[in-house]
Amino acid sequence: MKLEQITGRPARETFSFVAGTSTGAILCAAVAAGIPAPRLLDLYLKHGREIFSPRPPWNTLKRIVRGFMYSTRTLHRVLTEAFAEAGAWKLNDSPIDLLLTAKGLDGTPWYFVKDKPANAGLTGKLGLVDCATASAAAPTYFNPWRFDGSPEFGTLVDGGVGVTGNPVYQACVEAFCYTGEYAPETTTVVSLGTGSFRQAIREPRTLWGWIEWVLNELLRAPEEQQSVAARRQFPQARFFRFDADIADEPIAMDDVGAVDRLCAHGHAFAESIDWGEVLEKRSSPVEKLQRSGHSFGCGAGNIRSDRRATGDERRAAAAGGYMK
């Protein structure tokens, strides 16, 4: 909301490319749909209990018996209603580029993007809400997602499982290598995390303690590695990585009772960012560099290109967050 207050326009009019995984995929899909930040926050505040239902102890019993607690169908319905007209969009209908991730139970990593001449053209006709739902289907929390009428995509779960919780590098590759519309020299990449809990490192003393540590590292380490990889591969791009350091007890993903605490952390985090520096335009490079489109680069979050996009360019979509 802070960014939209500063610019006076929806995030979709600031970023020309957005990318996300899990709840980040929901946020990016909403940005592409033109939903302003206050309405997007209301989506979480008003529908959290509906999405994360049943509540304890029934959700735990359901997890033991069925392997998950919450329904992806409920999540899909809530998003479809919230997106209004955009709830019926295909990815190709998005006015900006986007990349959403998911993982197939057969091991296939999926990057849902708009169809382009340079990519495989496989996912642009998939539903925007379908892709966001698949990306958010966290195992043991939600049941897996299947695309109606598209069995070739199989059964899908949260993109953070073995794909990437932070798709900044994949977004850069998509933008710089498969669209021909972005050049690292004229692009600002903004990678936004969802917050981390800094706890004192303690040596695990039990089997479960070690299992918990390994699982946490398997999820956390790749997120930071993606940012490092994007910086190294595309050093010409301006790169910002922001992640809130939540000095608090860990908050469970489905803890709807912690919404007020999360909002307080979010507002403080937004105030800590120097948005003026992020929005600062770069000096124009030579025309040859402006036209280059074969560099790697981009990241989870947002990317801004200081080069004015043409109508055809605005219709193209990739991954990451690009700011016009």
PDB file of C-alpha atoms in Angstrom:
ATOM      1  CA  MET A   1       0.000   0.000   0.000  1.00  0.00           C
ATOM      2  CA  LYS A   2       2.902   2.342   0.748  1.00  0.00           C
ATOM      3  CA  LEU A   3       4.165   2.148  -2.829  1.00  0.00           C
ATOM      4  CA  GLU A   4       0.713   2.863  -4.261  1.00  0.00           C
ATOM      5  CA  GLN A   5       0.340   5.820  -1.891  1.00  0.00           C
ATOM      6  CA  ILE A   6       3.639   7.256  -3.117  1.00  0.00           C
ATOM      7  CA  THR A   7       2.990   6.728  -6.832  1.00  0.00           C
ATOM      8  CA  GLY A   8      -0.745   7.398  -6.754  1.00  0.00           C
ATOM      9  CA  ARG A   9      -1.442   4.448  -9.029  1.00  0.00           C
ATOM     10  CA  PRO A  10      -2.008   0.676  -8.781  1.00  0.00           C
ATOM     11  CA  ALA A  11       1.087  -1.514  -8.662  1.00  0.00           C
ATOM     12  CA  ARG A  12       0.193  -2.856 -12.113  1.00  0.00           C
ATOM     13  CA  GLU A  13       0.966   0.580 -13.539  1.00  0.00           C
ATOM     14  CA  THR A  14       4.369   0.636 -11.857  1.00  0.00           C
ATOM     15  CA  PHE A  15       5.570  -2.887 -12.583  1.00  0.00           C
ATOM     16  CA  SER A  16       5.605  -4.373 -16.060  1.00  0.00           C
ATOM     17  CA  PHE A  17       6.565  -7.859 -14.830  1.00  0.00           C
ATOM     18  CA  VAL A  18       5.639  -9.657 -11.606  1.00  0.00           C
ATOM     19  CA  ALA A  19       6.604 -13.121 -10.374  1.00  0.00           C
ATOM     20  CA  GLY A  20       5.719 -15.097  -7.289  1.00  0.00           C
ATOM     21  CA  THR A  21       5.332 -18.441  -5.562  1.00  0.00           C
ATOM     22  CA  SER A  22       2.648 -19.641  -3.144  1.00  0.00           C
ATOM     23  CA  THR A  23       1.081 -16.603  -1.439  1.00  0.00           C
ATOM     24  CA  GLY A  24       3.407 -14.547  -3.638  1.00  0.00           C
ATOM     25  CA  ALA A  25       1.693 -16.052  -6.678  1.00  0.00           C
ATOM     26  CA  ILE A  26      -1.679 -14.923  -5.321  1.00  0.00           C
ATOM     27  CA  LEU A  27      -0.314 -11.413  -4.788  1.00  0.00           C
ATOM     28  CA  CYS A  28       1.212 -11.257  -8.276  1.00  0.00           C
ATOM     29  CA  ALA A  29      -1.947 -12.550  -9.925  1.00  0.00           C
ATOM     30  CA  ALA A  30      -3.920  -9.889  -8.055  1.00  0.00           C
ATOM     31  CA  VAL A  31      -1.485  -7.177  -9.145  1.00  0.00           C
ATOM     32  CA  ALA A  32      -1.812  -8.340 -12.764  1.00  0.00           C
ATOM     33  CA  ALA A  33      -5.608  -8.221 -12.347  1.00  0.00           C
ATOM     34  CA  GLY A  34      -5.346  -4.572 -11.303  1.00  0.00           C
ATOM     35  CA  ILE A  35      -6.560  -5.085  -7.730  1.00  0.00           C
ATOM     36  CA  PRO A  36      -5.357  -2.159  -5.570  1.00  0.00           C
ATOM     37  CA  ALA A  37      -3.423  -2.926  -2.390  1.00  0.00           C
ATOM     38  CA  PRO A  38      -6.227  -2.064   0.102  1.00  0.00           C
ATOM     39  CA  ARG A  39      -8.588  -4.535  -1.588  1.00  0.00           C
ATOM     40  CA  LEU A  40      -5.868  -7.145  -1.688  1.00  0.00           C
ATOM     41  CA  LEU A  41      -5.270  -6.752   2.045  1.00  0.00           C
ATOM     42  CA  ASP A  42      -9.023  -7.082   2.636  1.00  0.00           C
ATOM     43  CA  LEU A  43      -8.922 -10.391   0.748  1.00  0.00           C
ATOM     44  CA  TYR A  44      -6.649 -11.815   3.440  1.00  0.00           C
ATOM     45  CA  LEU A  45      -8.375 -10.094   6.352  1.00  0.00           C
ATOM     46  CA  LYS A  46     -11.954 -10.977   5.411  1.00  0.00           C
ATOM     47  CA  HIS A  47     -11.499 -14.423   3.903  1.00  0.00           C
ATOM     48  CA  GLY A  48      -8.652 -15.902   5.950  1.00  0.00           C
ATOM     49  CA  ARG A  49     -10.946 -17.889   8.229  1.00  0.00           C
ATOM     50  CA  GLU A  50     -12.990 -19.123   5.281  1.00  0.00           C
ATOM     51  CA  ILE A  51      -9.882 -20.353   3.458  1.00  0.00           C
ATOM     52  CA  PHE A  52      -8.273 -21.882   6.550  1.00  0.00           C
ATOM     53  CA  SER A  53     -11.270 -23.900   7.663  1.00  0.00           C
ATOM     54  CA  PRO A  54     -11.885 -26.137   9.620  1.00  0.00           C
ATOM     55  CA  ARG A  55     -10.133 -24.828  12.711  1.00  0.00           C
ATOM     56  CA  PRO A  56      -8.337 -26.853  15.422  1.00  0.00           C
ATOM     57  CA  PRO A  57      -8.618 -29.615  16.369  1.00  0.00           C
ATOM     58  CA  TRP A  58     -10.614 -30.676  13.310  1.00  0.00           C
ATOM     59  CA  ASN A  59      -7.989 -29.468  10.818  1.00  0.00           C
ATOM     60  CA  THR A  60      -5.335 -31.641  12.498  1.00  0.00           C
ATOM     61  CA  LEU A  61      -7.610 -34.672  12.420  1.00  0.00           C
ATOM     62  CA  LYS A  62      -8.313 -34.046   8.743  1.00  0.00           C
ATOM     63  CA  ARG A  63      -4.576 -33.791   8.054  1.00  0.00           C
ATOM     64  CA  ILE A  64      -3.976 -37.168   9.724  1.00  0.00           C
ATOM     65  CA  VAL A  65      -6.818 -38.891   7.887  1.00  0.00           C
ATOM     66  CA  ARG A  66      -6.643 -37.226   4.443  1.00  0.00           C
ATOM     67  CA  GLY A  67      -3.154 -35.735   4.308  1.00  0.00           C
ATOM     68  CA  PHE A  68      -4.296 -32.101   4.111  1.00  0.00           C
ATOM     69  CA  MET A  69      -6.354 -29.626   6.121  1.00  0.00           C
ATOM     70  CA  TYR A  70      -7.846 -27.093   3.706  1.00  0.00           C
ATOM     71  CA  SER A  71      -9.581 -27.119   0.333  1.00  0.00           C
ATOM     72  CA  THR A  72      -7.973 -25.672  -2.795  1.00  0.00           C
ATOM     73  CA  ARG A  73     -11.501 -25.472  -4.248  1.00  0.00           C
ATOM     74  CA  THR A  74     -12.431 -23.010  -1.515  1.00  0.00           C
ATOM     75  CA  LEU A  75      -9.279 -20.986  -2.190  1.00  0.00           C
ATOM     76  CA  HIS A  76     -10.013 -20.998  -5.929  1.00  0.00           C
ATOM     77  CA  ARG A  77     -13.603 -19.829  -5.379  1.00  0.00           C
ATOM     78  CA  VAL A  78     -12.556 -16.989  -3.055  1.00  0.00           C
ATOM     79  CA  LEU A  79      -9.924 -15.766  -5.521  1.00  0.00           C
ATOM     80  CA  THR A  80     -12.303 -15.993  -8.486  1.00  0.00           C
ATOM     81  CA  GLU A  81     -14.890 -13.863  -6.680  1.00  0.00           C
ATOM     82  CA  ALA A  82     -12.279 -11.357  -5.483  1.00  0.00           C
ATOM     83  CA  PHE A  83     -10.762 -10.968  -8.949  1.00  0.00           C
ATOM     84  CA  ALA A  84     -14.195 -10.142 -10.432  1.00  0.00           C
ATOM     85  CA  GLU A  85     -13.888  -9.942 -14.252  1.00  0.00           C
ATOM     86  CA  ALA A  86     -10.228 -11.000 -14.088  1.00  0.00           C
ATOM     87  CA  GLY A  87     -11.334 -14.214 -12.389  1.00  0.00           C
ATOM     88  CA  ALA A  88     -12.081 -15.588 -15.861  1.00  0.00           C
ATOM     89  CA  TRP A  89      -8.792 -14.425 -17.397  1.00  0.00           C
ATOM     90  CA  LYS A  90      -6.226 -16.649 -19.012  1.00  0.00           C
ATOM     91  CA  LEU A  91      -2.566 -15.777 -18.464  1.00  0.00           C
ATOM     92  CA  ASN A  92      -2.462 -14.350 -21.977  1.00  0.00           C
ATOM     93  CA  ASP A  93      -5.160 -11.839 -20.976  1.00  0.00           C
ATOM     94  CA  SER A  94      -2.889 -10.162 -18.434  1.00  0.00           C
ATOM     95  CA  PRO A  95      -1.791  -6.664 -19.517  1.00  0.00           C
ATOM     96  CA  ILE A  96       1.591  -7.175 -17.841  1.00  0.00           C
ATOM     97  CA  ASP A  97       4.095 -10.016 -17.823  1.00  0.00           C
ATOM     98  CA  LEU A  98       3.975 -12.540 -15.004  1.00  0.00           C
ATOM     99  CA  LEU A  99       5.490 -15.819 -13.865  1.00  0.00           C
ATOM    100  CA  LEU A 100       3.920 -18.151 -11.311  1.00  0.00           C
ATOM    101  CA  THR A 101       5.532 -21.411 -10.187  1.00  0.00           C
ATOM    102  CA  ALA A 102       4.223 -24.854  -9.237  1.00  0.00           C
ATOM    103  CA  LYS A 103       5.581 -28.386  -8.844  1.00  0.00           C
ATOM    104  CA  GLY A 104       4.061 -31.483 -10.405  1.00  0.00           C
ATOM    105  CA  LEU A 105       3.827 -34.630  -8.310  1.00  0.00           C
ATOM    106  CA  ASP A 106       5.645 -36.338 -11.184  1.00  0.00           C
ATOM    107  CA  GLY A 107       8.637 -34.084 -10.462  1.00  0.00           C
ATOM    108  CA  THR A 108       8.038 -31.563 -13.256  1.00  0.00           C
ATOM    109  CA  PRO A 109       8.765 -27.928 -12.319  1.00  0.00           C
ATOM    110  CA  TRP A 110       6.242 -25.551 -13.907  1.00  0.00           C
ATOM    111  CA  TYR A 111       6.707 -21.869 -14.689  1.00  0.00           C
ATOM    112  CA  PHE A 112       3.385 -20.425 -15.799  1.00  0.00           C
ATOM    113  CA  VAL A 113       3.932 -17.518 -18.200  1.00  0.00           C
ATOM    114  CA  LYS A 114       2.216 -15.893 -21.140  1.00  0.00           C
ATOM    115  CA  ASP A 115       2.828 -17.479 -24.539  1.00  0.00           C
ATOM    116  CA  LYS A 116       5.725 -15.902 -26.450  1.00  0.00           C
ATOM    117  CA  PRO A 117       7.366 -16.647 -29.789  1.00  0.00           C
ATOM    118  CA  ALA A 118      10.578 -17.606 -27.950  1.00  0.00           C
ATOM    119  CA  ASN A 119       9.037 -19.895 -25.324  1.00  0.00           C
ATOM    120  CA  ALA A 120       7.217 -23.222 -25.583  1.00  0.00           C
ATOM    121  CA  GLY A 121       3.782 -21.588 -25.639  1.00  0.00           C
ATOM    122  CA  LEU A 122       2.333 -24.170 -23.266  1.00  0.00           C
ATOM    123  CA  THR A 123       0.815 -22.205 -20.405  1.00  0.00           C
ATOM    124  CA  GLY A 124      -0.625 -18.927 -21.700  1.00  0.00           C
ATOM    125  CA  LYS A 125      -4.113 -20.385 -22.112  1.00  0.00           C
ATOM    126  CA  LEU A 126      -4.281 -21.577 -18.495  1.00  0.00           C
ATOM    127  CA  GLY A 127      -6.519 -19.689 -16.087  1.00  0.00           C
ATOM    128  CA  LEU A 128      -4.908 -16.937 -14.009  1.00  0.00           C
ATOM    129  CA  VAL A 129      -6.699 -18.060 -10.845  1.00  0.00           C
ATOM    130  CA  ASP A 130      -5.959 -21.727 -11.596  1.00  0.00           C
ATOM    131  CA  CYS A 131      -2.225 -21.018 -11.762  1.00  0.00           C
ATOM    132  CA  ALA A 132      -2.269 -18.989  -8.545  1.00  0.00           C
ATOM    133  CA  THR A 133      -4.201 -21.769  -6.786  1.00  0.00           C
ATOM    134  CA  ALA A 134      -1.763 -24.447  -7.948  1.00  0.00           C
ATOM    135  CA  SER A 135       1.189 -22.379  -6.748  1.00  0.00           C
ATOM    136  CA  ALA A 136      -0.393 -21.921  -3.299  1.00  0.00           C
ATOM    137  CA  ALA A 137      -1.303 -25.590  -2.744  1.00  0.00           C
ATOM    138  CA  ALA A 138       1.186 -26.181   0.082  1.00  0.00           C
ATOM    139  CA  PRO A 139       1.431 -29.929   0.862  1.00  0.00           C
ATOM    140  CA  THR A 140      -0.277 -31.100   4.079  1.00  0.00           C
ATOM    141  CA  TYR A 141      -2.042 -27.715   4.259  1.00  0.00           C
ATOM    142  CA  PHE A 142      -3.991 -27.809   0.968  1.00  0.00           C
ATOM    143  CA  ASN A 143      -4.912 -30.690  -1.288  1.00  0.00           C
ATOM    144  CA  PRO A 144      -3.123 -30.690  -4.675  1.00  0.00           C
ATOM    145  CA  TRP A 145      -4.603 -28.829  -7.647  1.00  0.00           C
ATOM    146  CA  ARG A 146      -5.570 -30.152 -11.068  1.00  0.00           C
ATOM    147  CA  PHE A 147      -6.453 -28.037 -14.096  1.00  0.00           C
ATOM    148  CA  ASP A 148      -9.950 -28.800 -15.375  1.00  0.00           C
ATOM    149  CA  GLY A 149      -9.719 -29.827 -19.005  1.00  0.00           C
ATOM    150  CA  SER A 150      -5.906 -29.925 -19.013  1.00  0.00           C
ATOM    151  CA  PRO A 151      -4.902 -33.333 -17.607  1.00  0.00           C
ATOM    152  CA  GLU A 152      -1.483 -33.091 -19.281  1.00  0.00           C
ATOM    153  CA  PHE A 153      -0.329 -30.819 -16.445  1.00  0.00           C
ATOM    154  CA  GLY A 154      -1.020 -33.529 -13.898  1.00  0.00           C
ATOM    155  CA  THR A 155      -1.351 -32.958 -10.162  1.00  0.00           C
ATOM    156  CA  LEU A 156       0.306 -29.811  -8.827  1.00  0.00           C
ATOM    157  CA  VAL A 157       1.455 -28.453  -5.480  1.00  0.00           C
ATOM    158  CA  ASP A 158       3.111 -25.321  -4.100  1.00  0.00           C
ATOM    159  CA  GLY A 159       5.939 -24.021  -6.306  1.00  0.00           C
ATOM    160  CA  GLY A 160       8.181 -23.644  -3.260  1.00  0.00           C
ATOM    161  CA  VAL A 161       8.542 -27.426  -3.117  1.00  0.00           C
ATOM    162  CA  GLY A 162      11.591 -28.261  -5.199  1.00  0.00           C
ATOM    163  CA  VAL A 163      11.095 -25.365  -7.629  1.00  0.00           C
ATOM    164  CA  THR A 164      11.708 -22.019  -6.004  1.00  0.00           C
ATOM    165  CA  GLY A 165      10.156 -20.070  -3.181  1.00  0.00           C
ATOM    166  CA  ASN A 166      11.899 -16.993  -4.571  1.00  0.00           C
ATOM    167  CA  PRO A 167      11.556 -16.978  -8.379  1.00  0.00           C
ATOM    168  CA  VAL A 168      13.722 -13.907  -8.968  1.00  0.00           C
ATOM    169  CA  TYR A 169      16.335 -15.730 -11.037  1.00  0.00           C
ATOM    170  CA  GLN A 170      13.761 -17.590 -13.129  1.00  0.00           C
ATOM    171  CA  ALA A 171      11.939 -14.311 -13.694  1.00  0.00           C
ATOM    172  CA  CYS A 172      15.122 -12.650 -14.923  1.00  0.00           C
ATOM    173  CA  VAL A 173      15.839 -15.485 -17.306  1.00  0.00           C
ATOM    174  CA  GLU A 174      12.299 -15.340 -18.678  1.00  0.00           C
ATOM    175  CA  ALA A 175      12.392 -11.568 -19.068  1.00  0.00           C
ATOM    176  CA  PHE A 176      15.868 -11.130 -20.504  1.00  0.00           C
ATOM    177  CA  CYS A 177      16.106 -14.293 -22.578  1.00  0.00           C
ATOM    178  CA  TYR A 178      12.588 -15.190 -23.727  1.00  0.00           C
ATOM    179  CA  THR A 179      10.779 -11.896 -24.272  1.00  0.00           C
ATOM    180  CA  GLY A 180      13.280  -9.670 -26.086  1.00  0.00           C
ATOM    181  CA  GLU A 181      11.653  -6.723 -24.304  1.00  0.00           C
ATOM    182  CA  TYR A 182      13.900  -6.095 -21.305  1.00  0.00           C
ATOM    183  CA  ALA A 183      17.596  -5.284 -21.041  1.00  0.00           C
ATOM    184  CA  PRO A 184      19.477  -5.586 -17.722  1.00  0.00           C
ATOM    185  CA  GLU A 185      21.082  -2.183 -18.262  1.00  0.00           C
ATOM    186  CA  THR A 186      17.693  -0.446 -18.141  1.00  0.00           C
ATOM    187  CA  THR A 187      15.930  -2.665 -15.616  1.00  0.00           C
ATOM    188  CA  THR A 188      15.369  -2.458 -11.876  1.00  0.00           C
ATOM    189  CA  VAL A 189      14.702  -5.740 -10.105  1.00  0.00           C
ATOM    190  CA  VAL A 190      12.902  -5.634  -6.741  1.00  0.00           C
ATOM    191  CA  SER A 191      12.760  -8.885  -4.799  1.00  0.00           C
ATOM    192  CA  LEU A 192      10.389  -8.911  -1.828  1.00  0.00           C
ATOM    193  CA  GLY A 193      10.435 -11.637   0.809  1.00  0.00           C
ATOM    194  CA  THR A 194       7.541 -12.565   3.072  1.00  0.00           C
ATOM    195  CA  GLY A 195       9.480 -12.157   6.304  1.00  0.00           C
ATOM    196  CA  SER A 196      11.924 -14.294   8.240  1.00  0.00           C
ATOM    197  CA  PHE A 197      12.237 -15.232  11.889  1.00  0.00           C
ATOM    198  CA  ARG A 198      15.786 -14.828  13.146  1.00  0.00           C
ATOM    199  CA  GLN A 199      16.326 -17.301  15.924  1.00  0.00           C
ATOM    200  CA  ALA A 200      19.470 -18.196  17.797  1.00  0.00           C
ATOM    201  CA  ILE A 201      21.166 -21.175  16.176  1.00  0.00           C
ATOM    202  CA  ARG A 202      20.924 -24.148  18.485  1.00  0.00           C
ATOM    203  CA  GLU A 203      22.353 -27.562  17.804  1.00  0.00           C
ATOM    204  CA  PRO A 204      19.492 -30.054  17.417  1.00  0.00           C
ATOM    205  CA  ARG A 205      19.443 -32.679  20.153  1.00  0.00           C
ATOM    206  CA  THR A 206      16.755 -35.017  18.827  1.00  0.00           C
ATOM    207  CA  LEU A 207      15.860 -36.746  15.576  1.00  0.00           C
ATOM    208  CA  TRP A 208      12.864 -34.470  15.114  1.00  0.00           C
ATOM    209  CA  GLY A 209      15.062 -31.461  15.860  1.00  0.00           C
ATOM    210  CA  TRP A 210      17.401 -32.406  13.023  1.00  0.00           C
ATOM    211  CA  ILE A 211      14.508 -33.149  10.659  1.00  0.00           C
ATOM    212  CA  GLU A 212      13.011 -29.730  11.397  1.00  0.00           C
ATOM    213  CA  TRP A 213      16.362 -28.001  10.843  1.00  0.00           C
ATOM    214  CA  VAL A 214      16.935 -29.794   7.515  1.00  0.00           C
ATOM    215  CA  LEU A 215      13.438 -28.990   6.244  1.00  0.00           C
ATOM    216  CA  ASN A 216      13.793 -25.317   7.185  1.00  0.00           C
ATOM    217  CA  GLU A 217      17.162 -25.078   5.426  1.00  0.00           C
ATOM    218  CA  LEU A 218      15.853 -26.829   2.315  1.00  0.00           C
ATOM    219  CA  LEU A 219      13.238 -24.086   2.004  1.00  0.00           C
ATOM    220  CA  ARG A 220      15.285 -21.102   3.197  1.00  0.00           C
ATOM    221  CA  ALA A 221      18.642 -21.606   1.487  1.00  0.00           C
ATOM    222  CA  PRO A 222      17.342 -21.679  -2.120  1.00  0.00           C
ATOM    223  CA  GLU A 223      15.475 -18.406  -1.559  1.00  0.00           C
ATOM    224  CA  GLU A 224      18.703 -16.553  -0.810  1.00  0.00           C
ATOM    225  CA  GLN A 225      20.637 -18.446  -3.482  1.00  0.00           C
ATOM    226  CA  GLN A 226      18.186 -17.210  -6.128  1.00  0.00           C
ATOM    227  CA  SER A 227      18.951 -13.601  -5.240  1.00  0.00           C
ATOM    228  CA  VAL A 228      22.709 -14.222  -5.356  1.00  0.00           C
ATOM    229  CA  ALA A 229      22.415 -16.014  -8.706  1.00  0.00           C
ATOM    230  CA  ALA A 230      20.381 -13.166 -10.220  1.00  0.00           C
ATOM    231  CA  ARG A 231      22.876 -10.545  -9.028  1.00  0.00           C
ATOM    232  CA  ARG A 232      25.853 -12.466 -10.391  1.00  0.00           C
ATOM    233  CA  GLN A 233      24.297 -13.394 -13.711  1.00  0.00           C
ATOM    234  CA  PHE A 234      22.884  -9.936 -14.420  1.00  0.00           C
ATOM    235  CA  PRO A 235      25.178  -7.429 -12.697  1.00  0.00           C
ATOM    236  CA  GLN A 236      24.060  -4.670 -15.086  1.00  0.00           C
ATOM    237  CA  ALA A 237      20.576  -4.568 -13.561  1.00  0.00           C
ATOM    238  CA  ARG A 238      19.762  -2.506 -10.478  1.00  0.00           C
ATOM    239  CA  PHE A 239      18.844  -5.070  -7.856  1.00  0.00           C
ATOM    240  CA  PHE A 240      17.016  -4.644  -4.558  1.00  0.00           C
ATOM    241  CA  ARG A 241      16.292  -7.436  -2.098  1.00  0.00           C
ATOM    242  CA  PHE A 242      13.988  -6.649   0.825  1.00  0.00           C
ATOM    243  CA  ASP A 243      12.842  -9.086   3.492  1.00  0.00           C
ATOM    244  CA  ALA A 244      11.327  -8.217   6.848  1.00  0.00           C
ATOM    245  CA  ASP A 245      13.243  -9.423   9.887  1.00  0.00           C
ATOM    246  CA  ILE A 246      10.424 -10.395  12.207  1.00  0.00           C
ATOM    247  CA  ALA A 247      11.889 -10.387  15.716  1.00  0.00           C
ATOM    248  CA  ASP A 248       9.019 -12.411  17.071  1.00  0.00           C
ATOM    249  CA  GLU A 249       7.896 -15.938  17.690  1.00  0.00           C
ATOM    250  CA  PRO A 250       7.274 -17.834  14.441  1.00  0.00           C
ATOM    251  CA  ILE A 251       3.752 -17.459  13.064  1.00  0.00           C
ATOM    252  CA  ALA A 252       2.140 -20.479  11.437  1.00  0.00           C
ATOM    253  CA  MET A 253       1.009 -20.081   7.850  1.00  0.00           C
ATOM    254  CA  ASP A 254      -2.621 -20.726   8.805  1.00  0.00           C
ATOM    255  CA  ASP A 255      -2.681 -18.714  12.061  1.00  0.00           C
ATOM    256  CA  VAL A 256      -5.489 -16.303  11.224  1.00  0.00           C
ATOM    257  CA  GLY A 257      -5.422 -15.066  14.820  1.00  0.00           C
ATOM    258  CA  ALA A 258      -2.029 -13.464  14.161  1.00  0.00           C
ATOM    259  CA  VAL A 259      -3.279 -11.176  11.379  1.00  0.00           C
ATOM    260  CA  ASP A 260      -2.967  -8.005  13.468  1.00  0.00           C
ATOM    261  CA  ARG A 261       0.653  -8.829  14.315  1.00  0.00           C
ATOM    262  CA  LEU A 262       1.428  -9.545  10.688  1.00  0.00           C
ATOM    263  CA  CYS A 263      -0.154  -6.267   9.588  1.00  0.00           C
ATOM    264  CA  ALA A 264       1.942  -4.355  12.107  1.00  0.00           C
ATOM    265  CA  HIS A 265       5.125  -6.033  10.833  1.00  0.00           C
ATOM    266  CA  GLY A 266       4.083  -5.339   7.248  1.00  0.00           C
ATOM    267  CA  HIS A 267       3.449  -1.627   7.798  1.00  0.00           C
ATOM    268  CA  ALA A 268       6.779  -1.227   9.625  1.00  0.00           C
ATOM    269  CA  PHE A 269       8.561  -3.101   6.835  1.00  0.00           C
ATOM    270  CA  ALA A 270       7.029  -0.910   4.113  1.00  0.00           C
ATOM    271  CA  GLU A 271       8.050   2.242   5.978  1.00  0.00           C
ATOM    272  CA  SER A 272      11.644   1.012   6.221  1.00  0.00           C
ATOM    273  CA  ILE A 273      12.101   0.824   2.435  1.00  0.00           C
ATOM    274  CA  ASP A 274      13.515   3.816   0.570  1.00  0.00           C
ATOM    275  CA  TRP A 275      10.964   3.773  -2.237  1.00  0.00           C
ATOM    276  CA  GLY A 276      12.446   6.955  -3.699  1.00  0.00           C
ATOM    277  CA  GLU A 277      15.691   5.125  -4.415  1.00  0.00           C
ATOM    278  CA  VAL A 278      13.827   2.143  -5.863  1.00  0.00           C
ATOM    279  CA  LEU A 279      11.781   4.349  -8.187  1.00  0.00           C
ATOM    280  CA  GLU A 280      14.753   6.429  -9.300  1.00  0.00           C
ATOM    281  CA  LYS A 281      15.204   6.268 -13.049  1.00  0.00           C
ATOM    282  CA  ARG A 282      18.503   5.233 -14.572  1.00  0.00           C
ATOM    283  CA  SER A 283      20.384   7.218 -17.174  1.00  0.00           C
ATOM    284  CA  SER A 284      19.620   6.070 -20.704  1.00  0.00           C
ATOM    285  CA  PRO A 285      22.139   3.593 -22.148  1.00  0.00           C
ATOM    286  CA  VAL A 286      23.229   3.618 -25.777  1.00  0.00           C
ATOM    287  CA  GLU A 287      20.613   2.437 -28.227  1.00  0.00           C
ATOM    288  CA  LYS A 288      22.490  -0.787 -28.891  1.00  0.00           C
ATOM    289  CA  LEU A 289      22.201  -1.810 -25.259  1.00  0.00           C
ATOM    290  CA  GLN A 290      18.579  -0.726 -25.129  1.00  0.00           C
ATOM    291  CA  ARG A 291      17.742  -3.169 -27.870  1.00  0.00           C
ATOM    292  CA  SER A 292      19.623  -6.123 -26.450  1.00  0.00           C
ATOM    293  CA  GLY A 293      17.311  -8.785 -25.068  1.00  0.00           C
ATOM    294  CA  HIS A 294      19.480 -11.823 -24.580  1.00  0.00           C
ATOM    295  CA  SER A 295      20.881 -11.211 -21.119  1.00  0.00           C
ATOM    296  CA  PHE A 296      19.890 -13.208 -18.043  1.00  0.00           C
ATOM    297  CA  GLY A 297      18.308 -11.404 -15.170  1.00  0.00           C
ATOM    298  CA  CYS A 298      15.245 -10.797 -13.106  1.00  0.00           C
ATOM    299  CA  GLY A 299      13.946 -11.976  -9.805  1.00  0.00           C
ATOM    300  CA  ALA A 300      11.145 -12.581  -7.438  1.00  0.00           C
ATOM    301  CA  GLY A 301       9.515  -9.313  -6.766  1.00  0.00           C
ATOM    302  CA  ASN A 302       9.352  -6.531  -9.268  1.00  0.00           C
ATOM    303  CA  ILE A 303      11.349  -5.169 -12.157  1.00  0.00           C
ATOM    304  CA  ARG A 304      11.258  -1.730 -13.625  1.00  0.00           C
ATOM    305  CA  SER A 305      12.450  -0.935 -17.115  1.00  0.00           C
ATOM    306  CA  ASP A 306      13.274   2.715 -17.790  1.00  0.00           C
ATOM    307  CA  ARG A 307      12.898   2.061 -21.493  1.00  0.00           C
ATOM    308  CA  ARG A 308       9.414   2.996 -22.675  1.00  0.00           C
ATOM    309  CA  ALA A 309       7.591  -0.166 -23.657  1.00  0.00           C
ATOM    310  CA  THR A 310       5.704  -0.403 -26.929  1.00  0.00           C
ATOM    311  CA  GLY A 311       2.174  -1.703 -27.181  1.00  0.00           C
ATOM    312  CA  ASP A 312       3.450  -5.107 -28.252  1.00  0.00           C
ATOM    313  CA  GLU A 313       5.864  -5.147 -25.336  1.00  0.00           C
ATOM    314  CA  ARG A 314       3.138  -4.427 -22.833  1.00  0.00           C
ATOM    315  CA  ARG A 315       1.203  -7.401 -24.098  1.00  0.00           C
ATOM    316  CA  ALA A 316       4.165  -9.705 -23.512  1.00  0.00           C
ATOM    317  CA  ALA A 317       4.580 -11.425 -20.167  1.00  0.00           C
ATOM    318  CA  ALA A 318       7.379 -13.248 -18.396  1.00  0.00           C
ATOM    319  CA  ALA A 319       8.418 -13.520 -14.780  1.00  0.00           C
ATOM    320  CA  GLY A 320       9.577 -11.209 -12.106  1.00  0.00           C
ATOM    321  CA  GLY A 321       8.503  -7.710 -11.268  1.00  0.00           C
ATOM    322  CA  TYR A 322       9.389  -5.133 -13.883  1.00  0.00           C
ATOM    323  CA  MET A 323       8.575  -1.515 -13.255  1.00  0.00           C
ATOM    324  CA  LYS A 324       7.799   0.761 -16.177  1.00  0.00           C
TER     325      LYS A 324
END
